[in-house]
Tab-separated table of N, CA and C in Angstrom:
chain	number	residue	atom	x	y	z
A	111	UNK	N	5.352	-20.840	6.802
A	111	UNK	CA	5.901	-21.604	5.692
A	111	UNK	C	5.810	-20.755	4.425
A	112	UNK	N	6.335	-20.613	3.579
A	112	UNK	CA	6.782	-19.910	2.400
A	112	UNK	C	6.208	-20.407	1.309
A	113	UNK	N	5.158	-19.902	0.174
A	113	UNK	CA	4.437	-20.578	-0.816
A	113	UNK	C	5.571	-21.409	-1.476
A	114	UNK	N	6.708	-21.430	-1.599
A	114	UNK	CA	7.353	-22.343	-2.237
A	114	UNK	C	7.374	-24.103	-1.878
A	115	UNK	N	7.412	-23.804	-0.192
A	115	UNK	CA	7.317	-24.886	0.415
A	115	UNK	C	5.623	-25.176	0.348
A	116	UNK	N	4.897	-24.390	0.554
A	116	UNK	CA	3.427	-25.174	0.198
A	116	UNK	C	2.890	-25.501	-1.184
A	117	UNK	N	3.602	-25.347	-2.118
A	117	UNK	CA	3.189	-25.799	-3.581
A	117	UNK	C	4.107	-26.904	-3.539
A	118	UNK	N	5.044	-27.121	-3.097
A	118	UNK	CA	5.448	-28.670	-3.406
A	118	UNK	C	4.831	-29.446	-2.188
A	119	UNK	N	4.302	-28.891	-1.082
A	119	UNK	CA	3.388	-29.709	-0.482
A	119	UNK	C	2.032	-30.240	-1.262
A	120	UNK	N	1.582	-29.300	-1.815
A	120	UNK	CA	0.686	-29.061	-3.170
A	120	UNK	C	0.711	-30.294	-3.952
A	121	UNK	N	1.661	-30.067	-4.830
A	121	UNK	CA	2.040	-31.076	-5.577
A	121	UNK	C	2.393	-32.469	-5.308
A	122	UNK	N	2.926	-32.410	-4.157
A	122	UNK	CA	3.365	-34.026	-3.354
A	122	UNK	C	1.479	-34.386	-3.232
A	123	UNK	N	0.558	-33.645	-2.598
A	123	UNK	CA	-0.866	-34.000	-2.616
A	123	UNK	C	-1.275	-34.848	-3.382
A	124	UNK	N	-0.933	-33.792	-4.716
A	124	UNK	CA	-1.110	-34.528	-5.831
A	124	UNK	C	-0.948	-35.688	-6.544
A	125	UNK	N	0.332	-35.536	-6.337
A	125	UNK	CA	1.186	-37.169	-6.851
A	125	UNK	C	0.267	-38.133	-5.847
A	126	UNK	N	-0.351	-38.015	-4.740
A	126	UNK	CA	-0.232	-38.956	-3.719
A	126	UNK	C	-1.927	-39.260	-4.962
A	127	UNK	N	-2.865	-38.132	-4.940
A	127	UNK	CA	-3.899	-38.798	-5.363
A	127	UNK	C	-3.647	-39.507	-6.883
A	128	UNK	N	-3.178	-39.323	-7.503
A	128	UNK	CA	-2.666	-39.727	-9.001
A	128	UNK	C	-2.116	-41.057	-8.331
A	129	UNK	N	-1.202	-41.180	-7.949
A	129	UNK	CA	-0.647	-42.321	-7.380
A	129	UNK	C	-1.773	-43.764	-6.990
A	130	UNK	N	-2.633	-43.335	-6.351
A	130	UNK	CA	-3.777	-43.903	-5.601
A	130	UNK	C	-4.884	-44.123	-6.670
A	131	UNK	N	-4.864	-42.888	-7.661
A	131	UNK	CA	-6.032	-43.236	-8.966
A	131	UNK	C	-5.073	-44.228	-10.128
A	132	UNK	N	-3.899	-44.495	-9.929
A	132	UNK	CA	-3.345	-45.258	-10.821
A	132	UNK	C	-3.272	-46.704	-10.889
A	133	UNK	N	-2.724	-46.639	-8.783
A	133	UNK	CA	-3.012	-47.911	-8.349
A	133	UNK	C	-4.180	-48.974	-8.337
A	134	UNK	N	-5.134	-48.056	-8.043
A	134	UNK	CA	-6.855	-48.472	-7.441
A	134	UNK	C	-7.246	-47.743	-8.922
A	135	UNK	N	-7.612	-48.373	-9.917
A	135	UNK	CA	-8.527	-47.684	-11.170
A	135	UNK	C	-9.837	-47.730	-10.600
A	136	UNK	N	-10.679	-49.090	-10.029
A	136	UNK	CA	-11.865	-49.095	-9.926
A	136	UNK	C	-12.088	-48.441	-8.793
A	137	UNK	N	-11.609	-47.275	-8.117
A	137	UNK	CA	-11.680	-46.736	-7.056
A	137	UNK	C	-12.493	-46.026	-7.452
A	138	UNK	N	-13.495	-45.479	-6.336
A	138	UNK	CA	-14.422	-44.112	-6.525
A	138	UNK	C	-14.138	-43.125	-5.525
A	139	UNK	N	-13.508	-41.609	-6.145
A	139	UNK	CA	-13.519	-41.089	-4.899
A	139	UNK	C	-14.703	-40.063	-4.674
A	140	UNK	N	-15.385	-40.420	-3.812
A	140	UNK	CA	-16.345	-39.823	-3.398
A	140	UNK	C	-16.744	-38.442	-2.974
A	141	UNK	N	-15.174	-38.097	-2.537
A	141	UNK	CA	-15.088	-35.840	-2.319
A	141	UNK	C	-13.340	-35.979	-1.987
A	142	UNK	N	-13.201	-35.110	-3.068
A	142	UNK	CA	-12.142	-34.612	-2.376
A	142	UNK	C	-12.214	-32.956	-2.575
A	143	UNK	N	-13.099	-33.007	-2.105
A	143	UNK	CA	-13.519	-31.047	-1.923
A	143	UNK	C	-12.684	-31.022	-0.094
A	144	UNK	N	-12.561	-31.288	0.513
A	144	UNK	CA	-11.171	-31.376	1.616
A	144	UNK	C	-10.019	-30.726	1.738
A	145	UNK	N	-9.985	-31.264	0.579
A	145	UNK	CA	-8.028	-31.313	-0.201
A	145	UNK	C	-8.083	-29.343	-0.210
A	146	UNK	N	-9.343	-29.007	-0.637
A	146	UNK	CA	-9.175	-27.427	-1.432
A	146	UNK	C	-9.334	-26.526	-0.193
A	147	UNK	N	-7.858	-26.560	0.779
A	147	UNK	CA	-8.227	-25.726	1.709
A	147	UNK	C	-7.563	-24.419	1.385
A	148	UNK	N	-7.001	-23.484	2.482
A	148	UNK	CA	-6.494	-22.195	1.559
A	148	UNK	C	-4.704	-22.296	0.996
A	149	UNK	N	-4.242	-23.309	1.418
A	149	UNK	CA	-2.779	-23.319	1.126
A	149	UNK	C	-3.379	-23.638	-1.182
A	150	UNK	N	-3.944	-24.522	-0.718
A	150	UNK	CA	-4.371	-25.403	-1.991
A	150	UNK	C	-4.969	-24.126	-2.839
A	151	UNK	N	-6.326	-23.460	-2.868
A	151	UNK	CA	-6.495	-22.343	-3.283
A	151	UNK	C	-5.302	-21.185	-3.615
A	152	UNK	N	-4.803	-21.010	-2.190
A	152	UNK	CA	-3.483	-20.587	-3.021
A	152	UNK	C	-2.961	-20.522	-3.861
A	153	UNK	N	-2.407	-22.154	-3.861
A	153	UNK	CA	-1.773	-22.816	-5.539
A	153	UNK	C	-2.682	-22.555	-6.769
A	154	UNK	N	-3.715	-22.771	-6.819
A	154	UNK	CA	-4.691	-22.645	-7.360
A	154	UNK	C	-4.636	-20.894	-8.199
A	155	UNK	N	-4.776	-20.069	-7.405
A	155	UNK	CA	-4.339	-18.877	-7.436
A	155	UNK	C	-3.228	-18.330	-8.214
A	156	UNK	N	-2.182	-19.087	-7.765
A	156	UNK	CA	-0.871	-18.395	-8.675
A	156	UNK	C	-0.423	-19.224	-10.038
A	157	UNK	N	-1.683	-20.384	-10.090
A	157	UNK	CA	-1.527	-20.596	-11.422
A	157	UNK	C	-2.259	-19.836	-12.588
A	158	UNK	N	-3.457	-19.830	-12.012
A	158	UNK	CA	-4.199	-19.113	-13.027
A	158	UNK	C	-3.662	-17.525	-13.206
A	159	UNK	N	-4.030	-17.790	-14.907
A	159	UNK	CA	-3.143	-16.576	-15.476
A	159	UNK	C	-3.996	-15.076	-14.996
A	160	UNK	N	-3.054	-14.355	-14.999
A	160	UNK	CA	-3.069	-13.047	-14.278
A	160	UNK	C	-3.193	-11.441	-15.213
A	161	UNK	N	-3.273	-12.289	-16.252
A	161	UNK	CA	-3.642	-10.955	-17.382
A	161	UNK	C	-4.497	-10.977	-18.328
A	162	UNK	N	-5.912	-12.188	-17.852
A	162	UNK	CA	-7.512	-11.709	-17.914
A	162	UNK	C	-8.157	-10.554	-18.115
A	163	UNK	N	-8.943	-10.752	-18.695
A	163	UNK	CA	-9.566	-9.620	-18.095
A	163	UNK	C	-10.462	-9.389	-17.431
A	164	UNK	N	-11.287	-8.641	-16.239
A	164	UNK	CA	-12.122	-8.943	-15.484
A	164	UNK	C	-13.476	-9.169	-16.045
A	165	UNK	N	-14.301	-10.277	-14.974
A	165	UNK	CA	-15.441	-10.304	-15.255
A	165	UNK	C	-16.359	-9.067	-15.028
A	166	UNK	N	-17.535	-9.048	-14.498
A	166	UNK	CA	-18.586	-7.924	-13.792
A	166	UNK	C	-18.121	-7.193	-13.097
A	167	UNK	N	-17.662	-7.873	-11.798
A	167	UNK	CA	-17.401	-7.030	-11.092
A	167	UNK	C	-16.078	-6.006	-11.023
A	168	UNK	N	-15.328	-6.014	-12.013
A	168	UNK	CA	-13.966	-5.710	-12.341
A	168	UNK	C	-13.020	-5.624	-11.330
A	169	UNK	N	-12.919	-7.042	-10.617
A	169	UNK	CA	-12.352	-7.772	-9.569
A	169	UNK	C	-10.784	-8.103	-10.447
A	170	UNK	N	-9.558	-7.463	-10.060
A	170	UNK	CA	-8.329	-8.347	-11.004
A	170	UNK	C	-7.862	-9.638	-9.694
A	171	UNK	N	-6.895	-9.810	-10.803
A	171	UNK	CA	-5.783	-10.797	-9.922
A	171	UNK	C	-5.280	-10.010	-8.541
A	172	UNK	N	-5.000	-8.347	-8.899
A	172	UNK	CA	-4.440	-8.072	-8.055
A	172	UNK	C	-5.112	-7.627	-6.657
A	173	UNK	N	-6.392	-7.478	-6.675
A	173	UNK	CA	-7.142	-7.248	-5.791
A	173	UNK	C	-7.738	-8.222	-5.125
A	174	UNK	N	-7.350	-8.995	-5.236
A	174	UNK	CA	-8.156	-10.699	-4.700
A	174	UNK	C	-7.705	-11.207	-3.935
A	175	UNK	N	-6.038	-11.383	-4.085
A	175	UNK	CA	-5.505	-12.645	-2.798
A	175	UNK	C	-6.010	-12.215	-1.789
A	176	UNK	N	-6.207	-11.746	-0.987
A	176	UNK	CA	-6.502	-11.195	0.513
A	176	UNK	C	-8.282	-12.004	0.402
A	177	UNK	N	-8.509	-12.249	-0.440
A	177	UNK	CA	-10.143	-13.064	-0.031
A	177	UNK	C	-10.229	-14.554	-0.146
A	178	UNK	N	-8.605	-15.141	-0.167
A	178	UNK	CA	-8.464	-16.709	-0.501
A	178	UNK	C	-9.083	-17.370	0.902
A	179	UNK	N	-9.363	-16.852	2.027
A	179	UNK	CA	-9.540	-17.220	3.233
A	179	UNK	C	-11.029	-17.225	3.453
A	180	UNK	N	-11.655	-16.509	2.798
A	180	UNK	CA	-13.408	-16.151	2.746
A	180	UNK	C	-14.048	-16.843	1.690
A	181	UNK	N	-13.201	-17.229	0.510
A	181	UNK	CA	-13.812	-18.038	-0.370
A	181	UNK	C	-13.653	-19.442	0.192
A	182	UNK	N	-12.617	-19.625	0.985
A	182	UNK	CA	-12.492	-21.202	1.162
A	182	UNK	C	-13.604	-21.310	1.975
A	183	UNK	N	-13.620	-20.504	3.063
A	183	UNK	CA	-15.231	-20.602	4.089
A	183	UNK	C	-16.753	-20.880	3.092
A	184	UNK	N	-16.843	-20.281	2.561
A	184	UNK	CA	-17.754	-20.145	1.485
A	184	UNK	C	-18.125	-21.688	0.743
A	185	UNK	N	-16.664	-21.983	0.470
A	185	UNK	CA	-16.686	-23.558	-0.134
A	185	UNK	C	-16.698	-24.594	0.455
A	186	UNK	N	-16.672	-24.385	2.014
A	186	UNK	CA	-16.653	-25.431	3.020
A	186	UNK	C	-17.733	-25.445	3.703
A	187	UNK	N	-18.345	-24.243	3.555
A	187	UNK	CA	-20.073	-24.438	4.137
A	187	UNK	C	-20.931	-24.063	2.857
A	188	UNK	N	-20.470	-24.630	1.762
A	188	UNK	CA	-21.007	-24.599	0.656
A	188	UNK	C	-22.082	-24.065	0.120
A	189	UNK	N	-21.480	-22.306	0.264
A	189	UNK	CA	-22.237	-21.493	0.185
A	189	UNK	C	-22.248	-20.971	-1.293
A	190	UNK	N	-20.600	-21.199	-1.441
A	190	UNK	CA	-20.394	-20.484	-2.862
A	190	UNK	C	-21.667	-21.118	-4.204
A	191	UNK	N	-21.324	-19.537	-4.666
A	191	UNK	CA	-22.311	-19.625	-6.380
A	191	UNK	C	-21.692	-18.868	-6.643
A	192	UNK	N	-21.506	-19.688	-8.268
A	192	UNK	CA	-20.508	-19.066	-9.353
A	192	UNK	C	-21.177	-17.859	-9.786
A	193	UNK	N	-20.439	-16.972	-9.896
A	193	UNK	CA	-21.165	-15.222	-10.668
A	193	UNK	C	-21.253	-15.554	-11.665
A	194	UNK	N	-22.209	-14.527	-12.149
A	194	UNK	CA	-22.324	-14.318	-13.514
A	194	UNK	C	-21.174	-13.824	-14.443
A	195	UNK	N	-21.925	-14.357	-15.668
A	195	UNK	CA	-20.884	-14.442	-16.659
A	195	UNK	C	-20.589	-13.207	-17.874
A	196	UNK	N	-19.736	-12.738	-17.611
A	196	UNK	CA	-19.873	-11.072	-18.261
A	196	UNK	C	-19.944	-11.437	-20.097
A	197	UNK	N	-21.025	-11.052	-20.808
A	197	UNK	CA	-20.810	-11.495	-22.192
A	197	UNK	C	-20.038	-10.208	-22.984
A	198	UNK	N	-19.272	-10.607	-23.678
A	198	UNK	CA	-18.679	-9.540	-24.627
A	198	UNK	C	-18.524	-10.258	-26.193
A	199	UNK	N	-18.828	-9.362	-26.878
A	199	UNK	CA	-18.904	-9.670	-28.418
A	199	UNK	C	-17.885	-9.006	-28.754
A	200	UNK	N	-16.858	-10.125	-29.648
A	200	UNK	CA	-15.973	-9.782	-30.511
A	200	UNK	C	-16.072	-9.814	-31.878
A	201	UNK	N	-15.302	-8.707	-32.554
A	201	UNK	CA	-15.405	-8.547	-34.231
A	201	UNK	C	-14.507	-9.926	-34.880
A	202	UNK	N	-15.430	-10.309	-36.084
A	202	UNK	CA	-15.076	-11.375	-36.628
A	202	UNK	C	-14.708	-11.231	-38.273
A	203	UNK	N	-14.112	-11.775	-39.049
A	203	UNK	CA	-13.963	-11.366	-40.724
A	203	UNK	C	-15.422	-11.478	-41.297
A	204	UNK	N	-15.696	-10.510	-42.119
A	204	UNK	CA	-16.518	-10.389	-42.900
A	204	UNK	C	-17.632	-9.510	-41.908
A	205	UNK	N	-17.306	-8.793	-40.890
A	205	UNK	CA	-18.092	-7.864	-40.168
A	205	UNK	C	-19.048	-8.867	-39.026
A	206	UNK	N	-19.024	-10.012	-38.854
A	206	UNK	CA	-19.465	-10.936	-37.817
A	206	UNK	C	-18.888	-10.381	-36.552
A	207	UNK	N	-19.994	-11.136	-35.695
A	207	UNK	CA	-19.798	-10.740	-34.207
A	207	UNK	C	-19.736	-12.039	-33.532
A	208	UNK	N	-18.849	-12.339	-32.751
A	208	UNK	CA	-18.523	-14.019	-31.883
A	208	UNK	C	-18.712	-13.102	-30.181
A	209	UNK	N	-20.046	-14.285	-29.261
A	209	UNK	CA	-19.920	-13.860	-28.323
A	209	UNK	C	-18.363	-14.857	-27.638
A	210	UNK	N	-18.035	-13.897	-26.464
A	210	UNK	CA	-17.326	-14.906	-25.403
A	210	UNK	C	-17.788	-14.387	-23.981
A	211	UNK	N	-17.394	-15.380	-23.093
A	211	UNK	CA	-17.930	-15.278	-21.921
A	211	UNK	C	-16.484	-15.230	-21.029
A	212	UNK	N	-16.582	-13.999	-19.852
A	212	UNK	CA	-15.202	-13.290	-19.580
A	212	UNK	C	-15.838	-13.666	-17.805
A	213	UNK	N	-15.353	-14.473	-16.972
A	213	UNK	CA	-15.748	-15.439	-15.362
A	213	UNK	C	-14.899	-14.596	-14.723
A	214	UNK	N	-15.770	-14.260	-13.390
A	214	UNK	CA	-15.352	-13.203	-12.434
A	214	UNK	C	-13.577	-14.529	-11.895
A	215	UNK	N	-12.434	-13.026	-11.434
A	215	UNK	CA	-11.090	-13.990	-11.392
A	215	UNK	C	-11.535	-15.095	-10.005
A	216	UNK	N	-12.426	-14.829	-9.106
A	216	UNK	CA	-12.654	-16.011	-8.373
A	216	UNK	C	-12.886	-17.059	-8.629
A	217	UNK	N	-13.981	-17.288	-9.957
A	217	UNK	CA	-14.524	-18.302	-10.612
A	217	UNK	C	-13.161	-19.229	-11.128
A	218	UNK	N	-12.465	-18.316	-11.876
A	218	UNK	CA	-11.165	-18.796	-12.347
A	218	UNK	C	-10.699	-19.590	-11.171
A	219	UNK	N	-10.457	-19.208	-9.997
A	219	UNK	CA	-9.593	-19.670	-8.923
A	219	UNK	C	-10.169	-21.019	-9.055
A	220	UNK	N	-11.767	-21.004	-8.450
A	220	UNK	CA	-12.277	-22.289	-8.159
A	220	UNK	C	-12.140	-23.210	-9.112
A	221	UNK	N	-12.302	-23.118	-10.680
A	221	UNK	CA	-12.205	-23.709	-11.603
A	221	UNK	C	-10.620	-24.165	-11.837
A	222	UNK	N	-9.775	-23.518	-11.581
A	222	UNK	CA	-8.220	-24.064	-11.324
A	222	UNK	C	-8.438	-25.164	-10.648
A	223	UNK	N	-8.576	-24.619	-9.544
A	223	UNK	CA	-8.400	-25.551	-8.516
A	223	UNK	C	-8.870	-27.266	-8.245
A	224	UNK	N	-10.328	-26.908	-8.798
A	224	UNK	CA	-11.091	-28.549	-9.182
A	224	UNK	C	-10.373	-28.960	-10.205
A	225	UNK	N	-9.954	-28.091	-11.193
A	225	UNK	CA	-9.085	-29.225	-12.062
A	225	UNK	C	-7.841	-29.644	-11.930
A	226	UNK	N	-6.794	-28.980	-10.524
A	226	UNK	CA	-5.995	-29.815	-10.900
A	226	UNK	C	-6.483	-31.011	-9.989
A	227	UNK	N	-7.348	-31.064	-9.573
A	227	UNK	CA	-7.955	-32.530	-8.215
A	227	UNK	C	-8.196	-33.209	-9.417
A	228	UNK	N	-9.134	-32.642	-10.004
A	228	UNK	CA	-9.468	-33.774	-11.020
A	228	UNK	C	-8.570	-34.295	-11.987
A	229	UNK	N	-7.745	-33.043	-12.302
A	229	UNK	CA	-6.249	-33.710	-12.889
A	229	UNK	C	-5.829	-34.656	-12.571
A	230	UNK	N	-5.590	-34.653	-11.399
A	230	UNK	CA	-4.831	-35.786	-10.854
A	230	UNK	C	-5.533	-36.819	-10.810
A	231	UNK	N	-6.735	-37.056	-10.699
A	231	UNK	CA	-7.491	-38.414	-10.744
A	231	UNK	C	-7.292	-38.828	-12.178
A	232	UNK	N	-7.343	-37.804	-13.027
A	232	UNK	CA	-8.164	-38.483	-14.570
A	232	UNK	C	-7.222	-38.747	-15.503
A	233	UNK	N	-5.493	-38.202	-15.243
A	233	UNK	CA	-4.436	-38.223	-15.545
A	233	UNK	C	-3.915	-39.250	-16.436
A	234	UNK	N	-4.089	-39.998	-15.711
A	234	UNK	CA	-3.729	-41.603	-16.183
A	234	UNK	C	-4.261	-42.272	-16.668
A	235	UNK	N	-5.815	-41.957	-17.036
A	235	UNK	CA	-6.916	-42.980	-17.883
A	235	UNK	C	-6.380	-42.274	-19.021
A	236	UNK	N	-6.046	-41.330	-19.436
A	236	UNK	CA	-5.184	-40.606	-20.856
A	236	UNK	C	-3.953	-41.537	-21.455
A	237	UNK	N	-4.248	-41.789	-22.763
A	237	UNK	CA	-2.876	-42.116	-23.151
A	237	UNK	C	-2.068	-41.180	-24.086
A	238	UNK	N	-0.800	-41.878	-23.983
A	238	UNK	CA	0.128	-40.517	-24.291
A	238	UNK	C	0.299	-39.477	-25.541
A	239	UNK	N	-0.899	-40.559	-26.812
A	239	UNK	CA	-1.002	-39.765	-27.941
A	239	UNK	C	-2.470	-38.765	-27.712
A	240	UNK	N	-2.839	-39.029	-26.363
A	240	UNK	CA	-4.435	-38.050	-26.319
A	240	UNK	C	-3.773	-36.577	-25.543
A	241	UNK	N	-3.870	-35.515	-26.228
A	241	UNK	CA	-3.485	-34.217	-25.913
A	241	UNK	C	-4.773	-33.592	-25.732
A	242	UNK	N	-5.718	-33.088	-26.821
A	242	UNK	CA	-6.703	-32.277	-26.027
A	242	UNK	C	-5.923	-31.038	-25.643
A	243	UNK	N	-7.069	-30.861	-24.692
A	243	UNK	CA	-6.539	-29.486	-24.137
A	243	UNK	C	-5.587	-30.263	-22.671
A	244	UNK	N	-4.952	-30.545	-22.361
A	244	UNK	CA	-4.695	-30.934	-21.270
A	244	UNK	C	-3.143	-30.968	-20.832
A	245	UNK	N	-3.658	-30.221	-19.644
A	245	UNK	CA	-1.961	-29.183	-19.187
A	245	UNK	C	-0.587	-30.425	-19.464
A	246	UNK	N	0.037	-29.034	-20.297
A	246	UNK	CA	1.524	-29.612	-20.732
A	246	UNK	C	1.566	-30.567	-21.553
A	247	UNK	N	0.472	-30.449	-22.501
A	247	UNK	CA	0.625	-30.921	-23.811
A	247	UNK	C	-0.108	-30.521	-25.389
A	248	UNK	N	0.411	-30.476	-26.072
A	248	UNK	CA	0.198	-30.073	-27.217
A	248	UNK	C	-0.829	-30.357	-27.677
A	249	UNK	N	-1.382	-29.396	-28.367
A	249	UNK	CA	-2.796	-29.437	-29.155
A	249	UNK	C	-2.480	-28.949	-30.324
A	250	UNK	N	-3.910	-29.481	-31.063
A	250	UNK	CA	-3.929	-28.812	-32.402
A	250	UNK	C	-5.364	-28.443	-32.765
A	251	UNK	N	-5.386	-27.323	-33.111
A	251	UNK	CA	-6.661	-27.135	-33.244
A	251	UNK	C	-7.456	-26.390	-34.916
A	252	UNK	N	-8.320	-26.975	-35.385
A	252	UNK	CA	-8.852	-26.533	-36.423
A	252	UNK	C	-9.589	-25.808	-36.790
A	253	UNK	N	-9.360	-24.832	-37.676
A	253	UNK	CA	-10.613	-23.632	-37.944
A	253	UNK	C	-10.764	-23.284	-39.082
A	254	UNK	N	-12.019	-23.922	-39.279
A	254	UNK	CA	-12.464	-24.393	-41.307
A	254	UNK	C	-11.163	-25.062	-41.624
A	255	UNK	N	-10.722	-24.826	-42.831
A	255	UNK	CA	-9.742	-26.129	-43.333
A	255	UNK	C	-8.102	-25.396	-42.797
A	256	UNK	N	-7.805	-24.613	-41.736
A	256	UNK	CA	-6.933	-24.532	-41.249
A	256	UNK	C	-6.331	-24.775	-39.954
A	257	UNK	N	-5.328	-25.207	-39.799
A	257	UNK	CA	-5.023	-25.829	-38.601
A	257	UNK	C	-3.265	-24.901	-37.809
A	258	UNK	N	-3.648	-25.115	-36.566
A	258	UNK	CA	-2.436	-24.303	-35.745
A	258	UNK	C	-2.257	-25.571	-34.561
A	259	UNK	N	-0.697	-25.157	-34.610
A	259	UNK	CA	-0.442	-26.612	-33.455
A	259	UNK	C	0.321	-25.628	-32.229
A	260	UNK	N	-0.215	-25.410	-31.184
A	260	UNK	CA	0.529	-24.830	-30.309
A	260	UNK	C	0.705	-26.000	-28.680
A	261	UNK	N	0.160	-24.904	-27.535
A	261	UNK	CA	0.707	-25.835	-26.538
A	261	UNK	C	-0.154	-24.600	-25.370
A	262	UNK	N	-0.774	-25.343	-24.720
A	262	UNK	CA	-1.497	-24.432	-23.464
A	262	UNK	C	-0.348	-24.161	-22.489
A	263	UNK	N	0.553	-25.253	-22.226
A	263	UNK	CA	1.634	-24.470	-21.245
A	263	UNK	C	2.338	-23.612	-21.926
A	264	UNK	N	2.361	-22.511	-20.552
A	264	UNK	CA	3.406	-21.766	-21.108
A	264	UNK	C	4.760	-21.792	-21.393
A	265	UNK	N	5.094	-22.802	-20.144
A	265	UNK	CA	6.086	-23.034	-19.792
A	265	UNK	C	6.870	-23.658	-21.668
A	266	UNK	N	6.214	-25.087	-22.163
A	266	UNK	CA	6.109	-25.306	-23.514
A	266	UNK	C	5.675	-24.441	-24.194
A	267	UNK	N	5.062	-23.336	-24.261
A	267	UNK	CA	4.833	-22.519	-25.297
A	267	UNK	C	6.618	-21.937	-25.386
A	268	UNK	N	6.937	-21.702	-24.824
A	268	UNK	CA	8.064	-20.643	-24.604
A	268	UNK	C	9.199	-21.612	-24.981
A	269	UNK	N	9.227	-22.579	-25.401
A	269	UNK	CA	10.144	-23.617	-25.972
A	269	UNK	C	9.963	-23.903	-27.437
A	270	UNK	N	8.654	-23.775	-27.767
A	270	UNK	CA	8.198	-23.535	-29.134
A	270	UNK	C	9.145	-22.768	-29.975
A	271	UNK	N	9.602	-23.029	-30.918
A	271	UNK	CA	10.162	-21.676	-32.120
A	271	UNK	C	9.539	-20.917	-32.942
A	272	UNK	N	7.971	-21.642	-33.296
A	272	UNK	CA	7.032	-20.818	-33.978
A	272	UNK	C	5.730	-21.727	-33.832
A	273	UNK	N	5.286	-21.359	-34.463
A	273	UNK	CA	3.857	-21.854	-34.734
A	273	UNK	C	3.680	-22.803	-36.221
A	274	UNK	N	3.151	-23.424	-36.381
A	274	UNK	CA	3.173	-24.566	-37.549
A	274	UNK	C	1.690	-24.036	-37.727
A	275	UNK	N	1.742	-23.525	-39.350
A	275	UNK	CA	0.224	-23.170	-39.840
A	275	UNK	C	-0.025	-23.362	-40.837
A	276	UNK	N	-0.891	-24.528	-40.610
A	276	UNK	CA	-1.401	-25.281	-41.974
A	276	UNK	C	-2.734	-24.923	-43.052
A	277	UNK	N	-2.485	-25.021	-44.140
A	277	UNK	CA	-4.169	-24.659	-44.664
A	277	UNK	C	-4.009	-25.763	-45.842
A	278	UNK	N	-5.703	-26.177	-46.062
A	278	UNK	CA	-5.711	-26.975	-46.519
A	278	UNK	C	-6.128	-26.299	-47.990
A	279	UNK	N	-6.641	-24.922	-47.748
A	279	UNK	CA	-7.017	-24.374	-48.823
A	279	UNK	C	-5.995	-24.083	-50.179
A	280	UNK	N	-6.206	-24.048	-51.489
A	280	UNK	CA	-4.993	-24.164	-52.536
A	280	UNK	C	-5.221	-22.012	-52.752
């Protein structure tokens, strides 16, 4: 079968659990660690963005698919542990230093992947003016008295015409 046909299998998954968390609110689902076999990882895979930069082990995107089959083992006899977290300090105005934390691209995978499960459960307790960070919709975010309104998808980023940048400062 052709990843095209298994991401809308993917996605039909999806709809089915969204569907079921919409219907049944007081539902509890108890695991759907199941669902994340390697077609699903897969998907998982070719969403997360691909021009990271590596964690520790300087593991890329491009050296990885070939281990989607050993991590799923890993997660099904729940072996996996998340790596460590590579710290790097970036230069800030006024000669400041901001740490960030740069997750080996596997971590990424797994972390895709639980969220779109959990996506799909938590989807619908959202209403339509709550954006957040949350795929395919607009955010806005503030830093000291200035503000930028963009969009985590890309797909919507790329529909954008610019950026709206506000300051509150005179």
């Amino acid at each position: 079968m052709k990843d095209t046909q298994k991401s809308q299998l993917i996605s039909t998954d999806l709809r089915q659990i969204a569907a079921q968390a919409k219907q049944q609110p007081a539902r509890v689902f108890t695991s759907l660690a199941h669902r994340m076999d390697v077609d699903f990882l897969t998907e998982a895979y070719h969403r997360v963005r691909k021009g990271g930069a590596a964690g520790l082990s300087g593991v890329t995107s491009k050296h990885y698919k070939r281990n989607l089959t050993e991590l799923h083992q890993r997660l099904k006899n729940q072996t996996y542990v998340a790596p460590k977290i590579k710290r790097v300090w970036i230069d800030k105005d006024g000669g400041k230093k901001r740490p960030i934390g740069i997750t080996e691209f596997e971590d990424k995978i797994v972390q895709k992947a639980v969220a779109m499960l959990l996506g799909a459960v938590y989807e619908q307790d959202f209403y339509d003016y709550s954006h957040g960070f949350r795929e395919g919709h607009f955010f806005i975010v503030r830093f000291a008295d200035d503000f930028i309104i963009g969009s985590q998808n890309e797909d919507d980023a790329r529909k954008i015409m610019g950026v709206i940048w506000v300051s509150t400062k005179k």
